[in-house]
Short mmCIF file of C-alpha atoms in Angstrom, two decimals:
data_model
loop_
_atom_site.label_atom_id
_atom_site.label_comp_id
_atom_site.label_asym_id
_atom_site.label_seq_id
_atom_site.Cartn_x
_atom_site.Cartn_y
_atom_site.Cartn_z
CA MET A 209 -51.47 -76.56 -128.85
CA ARG A 210 -51.35 -77.41 -125.68
CA SER A 211 -55.46 -77.89 -123.99
CA PRO A 212 -56.58 -75.85 -121.26
CA PHE A 213 -58.00 -78.08 -119.40
CA PRO A 214 -55.31 -79.50 -117.32
CA THR A 215 -56.24 -83.35 -117.81
CA SER A 216 -56.50 -84.00 -114.07
CA LEU A 217 -59.69 -81.95 -114.01
CA PHE A 218 -61.07 -83.99 -117.26
CA LEU A 219 -60.23 -87.32 -115.78
CA ALA A 220 -61.90 -86.26 -112.64
CA LEU A 221 -65.58 -84.61 -115.16
CA ALA A 222 -65.41 -87.89 -116.93
CA LEU A 223 -65.40 -90.10 -113.25
CA ALA A 224 -68.06 -87.90 -111.80
CA LEU A 225 -70.76 -87.54 -115.19
CA SER A 226 -70.03 -91.33 -115.97
CA ALA A 227 -70.58 -92.44 -111.53
CA TRP A 228 -73.86 -89.35 -112.23
CA ALA A 229 -75.61 -91.23 -114.78
CA ALA A 230 -74.90 -94.67 -114.09
CA PRO A 231 -77.57 -97.08 -112.06
CA ALA A 232 -76.88 -96.68 -107.61
CA LEU A 233 -77.31 -99.94 -106.02
CA ALA A 234 -80.24 -100.16 -104.04
CA ASP A 235 -80.01 -100.50 -100.75
CA THR A 236 -80.73 -103.81 -99.69
CA HIS A 237 -80.19 -103.33 -95.95
CA TRP A 238 -83.16 -104.09 -93.85
CA PRO A 239 -84.34 -102.45 -90.86
CA GLN A 240 -83.74 -105.36 -88.20
CA LYS A 241 -86.51 -103.86 -85.68
CA ASP A 242 -89.58 -105.06 -85.89
CA TRP A 243 -89.43 -105.64 -90.27
CA HIS A 244 -89.69 -109.89 -91.54
CA VAL A 245 -87.19 -110.20 -93.96
CA ILE A 246 -87.06 -114.08 -96.06
CA PRO A 247 -85.34 -114.66 -98.52
CA THR A 248 -86.28 -117.11 -101.29
CA GLU A 249 -85.56 -119.16 -104.36
CA GLN A 250 -89.03 -118.64 -105.48
CA ARG A 251 -88.94 -116.97 -109.05
CA TYR A 252 -90.91 -112.73 -108.06
CA SER A 253 -93.89 -113.62 -110.21
CA ALA A 254 -94.08 -117.11 -108.58
CA LEU A 255 -93.90 -115.77 -104.84
CA LEU A 256 -96.01 -112.20 -106.30
CA GLU A 257 -98.41 -115.28 -107.32
CA GLN A 258 -98.05 -117.80 -103.46
CA LEU A 259 -98.29 -114.71 -102.03
CA LYS A 260 -101.64 -113.71 -102.50
CA GLN A 261 -103.08 -117.72 -102.39
CA ALA A 262 -101.91 -117.49 -98.84
CA VAL A 263 -103.56 -114.19 -98.26
CA ASP A 264 -106.00 -116.25 -99.39
CA ALA A 265 -106.11 -119.19 -98.43
CA ASN A 266 -105.69 -117.61 -94.81
CA ASP A 267 -109.02 -115.49 -94.62
CA MET A 268 -107.53 -111.96 -95.53
CA GLY A 269 -108.14 -109.98 -98.44
CA VAL A 270 -105.47 -107.98 -100.97
CA VAL A 271 -107.02 -104.60 -100.54
CA THR A 272 -104.31 -103.42 -102.44
CA GLU A 273 -101.57 -103.73 -105.07
CA VAL A 274 -98.99 -101.45 -106.51
CA GLY A 275 -95.75 -100.95 -107.36
CA PRO A 276 -93.36 -99.04 -110.00
CA THR A 277 -91.71 -102.06 -111.69
CA GLN A 278 -94.06 -101.92 -114.36
CA ALA A 279 -95.09 -98.33 -114.82
CA ALA A 280 -91.09 -97.78 -115.00
CA ALA A 281 -91.66 -100.80 -117.91
CA GLN A 282 -93.59 -98.89 -120.03
CA ARG A 283 -91.35 -96.08 -119.79
CA GLY A 284 -88.63 -97.62 -121.17
CA VAL A 285 -87.03 -98.62 -117.56
CA GLU A 286 -85.85 -101.82 -116.16
CA ILE A 287 -85.57 -102.24 -112.80
CA PRO A 288 -86.48 -105.47 -110.77
CA GLY A 289 -89.45 -106.83 -109.79
CA ASN A 290 -91.19 -105.16 -106.93
CA ARG A 291 -94.49 -105.28 -105.45
CA VAL A 292 -96.31 -104.41 -101.88
CA VAL A 293 -99.33 -105.69 -101.53
CA GLY A 294 -101.76 -104.40 -98.62
CA VAL A 295 -103.90 -107.01 -96.94
CA PHE A 296 -106.36 -106.66 -94.98
CA ARG A 297 -109.51 -108.21 -93.40
CA ASN A 298 -113.39 -105.74 -92.55
CA ASP A 299 -113.87 -107.64 -89.07
CA PHE A 300 -110.23 -106.29 -87.99
CA ALA A 301 -110.78 -102.98 -89.31
CA VAL A 302 -114.35 -102.81 -87.82
CA ASP A 303 -112.62 -103.76 -84.14
CA ILE A 304 -109.56 -101.17 -84.66
CA LEU A 305 -111.37 -98.81 -85.30
CA ARG A 306 -113.84 -98.71 -82.57
CA LEU A 307 -110.99 -98.57 -80.44
CA SER A 308 -108.45 -95.71 -82.03
CA VAL A 309 -110.06 -94.15 -86.18
CA PRO A 310 -106.52 -92.76 -86.09
CA ALA A 311 -104.31 -96.22 -86.13
CA MET A 312 -106.66 -97.59 -89.23
CA ILE A 313 -104.64 -95.48 -91.36
CA GLU A 314 -102.05 -98.20 -91.28
CA ALA A 315 -104.30 -100.48 -93.12
CA PRO A 316 -104.05 -102.03 -95.27
CA ILE A 317 -100.67 -103.90 -93.63
CA ARG A 318 -98.47 -104.41 -96.11
CA PHE A 319 -96.23 -107.11 -97.83
CA TYR A 320 -92.81 -107.47 -99.79
CA VAL A 321 -91.72 -108.58 -102.43
CA THR A 322 -88.67 -107.30 -104.19
CA GLU A 323 -86.32 -109.56 -107.26
CA ASN A 324 -83.17 -110.33 -106.42
CA GLN A 325 -80.38 -109.70 -108.87
CA ASP A 326 -79.75 -113.17 -109.10
CA GLY A 327 -84.04 -113.29 -109.89
CA THR A 328 -84.89 -115.06 -107.08
CA ALA A 329 -86.99 -112.97 -104.37
CA THR A 330 -87.48 -111.99 -100.93
CA LEU A 331 -90.20 -111.75 -98.58
CA SER A 332 -90.51 -108.89 -96.50
CA TRP A 333 -93.16 -107.41 -93.86
CA LYS A 334 -93.14 -105.19 -90.71
CA LYS A 335 -94.56 -106.30 -87.65
CA PRO A 336 -98.31 -105.72 -87.09
CA SER A 337 -98.04 -105.13 -83.45
CA ALA A 338 -95.06 -102.40 -83.85
CA ILE A 339 -97.36 -100.61 -86.68
CA PHE A 340 -100.43 -100.24 -84.32
CA ALA A 341 -98.16 -99.35 -81.31
CA PRO A 342 -97.95 -96.17 -81.26
CA TYR A 343 -101.79 -96.14 -80.78
CA VAL A 344 -101.48 -98.54 -78.19
CA ALA A 345 -99.44 -96.27 -76.79
CA ASP A 346 -102.02 -92.87 -77.15
CA LEU A 347 -105.18 -95.00 -75.79
CA ASP A 348 -106.04 -93.73 -72.25
CA ASP A 349 -108.40 -96.44 -71.33
CA ASP A 350 -105.95 -99.05 -70.83
CA LYS A 351 -109.21 -101.74 -72.13
CA ARG A 352 -108.57 -100.64 -75.15
CA ALA A 353 -105.50 -100.18 -75.33
CA SER A 354 -105.06 -103.43 -73.95
CA ALA A 355 -107.51 -104.58 -76.73
CA LEU A 356 -106.01 -102.87 -80.17
CA ALA A 357 -102.37 -104.78 -78.56
CA ASP A 358 -104.55 -108.16 -79.02
CA LYS A 359 -105.53 -107.69 -81.70
CA ALA A 360 -102.23 -106.05 -83.39
CA ARG A 361 -100.93 -109.61 -81.98
CA LYS A 362 -103.61 -111.38 -83.12
CA LEU A 363 -102.19 -109.79 -87.16
CA ASP A 364 -98.35 -110.64 -85.92
CA ALA A 365 -99.94 -114.39 -85.57
CA ILE A 366 -101.64 -114.58 -89.25
CA PHE A 367 -98.79 -112.02 -91.12
CA GLU A 368 -96.90 -114.75 -90.17
CA GLN A 369 -98.70 -118.13 -91.06
CA ILE A 370 -98.77 -115.96 -94.55
CA ALA A 371 -95.35 -115.32 -95.52
CA GLU A 372 -94.54 -119.19 -93.96
CA ASP A 373 -97.24 -120.15 -96.69
CA ALA A 374 -96.55 -118.22 -98.99
CA THR A 375 -92.29 -118.81 -98.92
CA GLN A 376 -92.50 -122.45 -98.31
CA ARG A 377 -94.35 -123.72 -101.11
#
């Protein structure tokens, strides 16, 4: 007896279902503009710990820390290490608030620690000056705009130093 489904239709359906059920590989192409991306030889947990130490050593504070890895594991889903670490300091917060209340939506500024397929980790972040640039551009007062741009450039330097400290150990 002949099957009511042609073989080619069956194969097409099987391929479609297997593609749907298989986990897709995430895109790891980082934006070029305004991002810093540092692949390291460090393991994920080591880079995360080094980052926290570097934040503290550069007189900044970890304000937030969140990632889906542990919550996924609690659901029985295994994904590579993935953590967003929000970093800021109160004096920057006060100064920025005095210059632009809307700009504070961007604080804390985030570092992103991701685990690579080979077990090493990558540290990435968007430049603070790029994050605050739209708020600088929206300020009508040139003096305040200049001051906000200066704060953002200071944060650029601090974040670069934190990253250097975290990845060079």
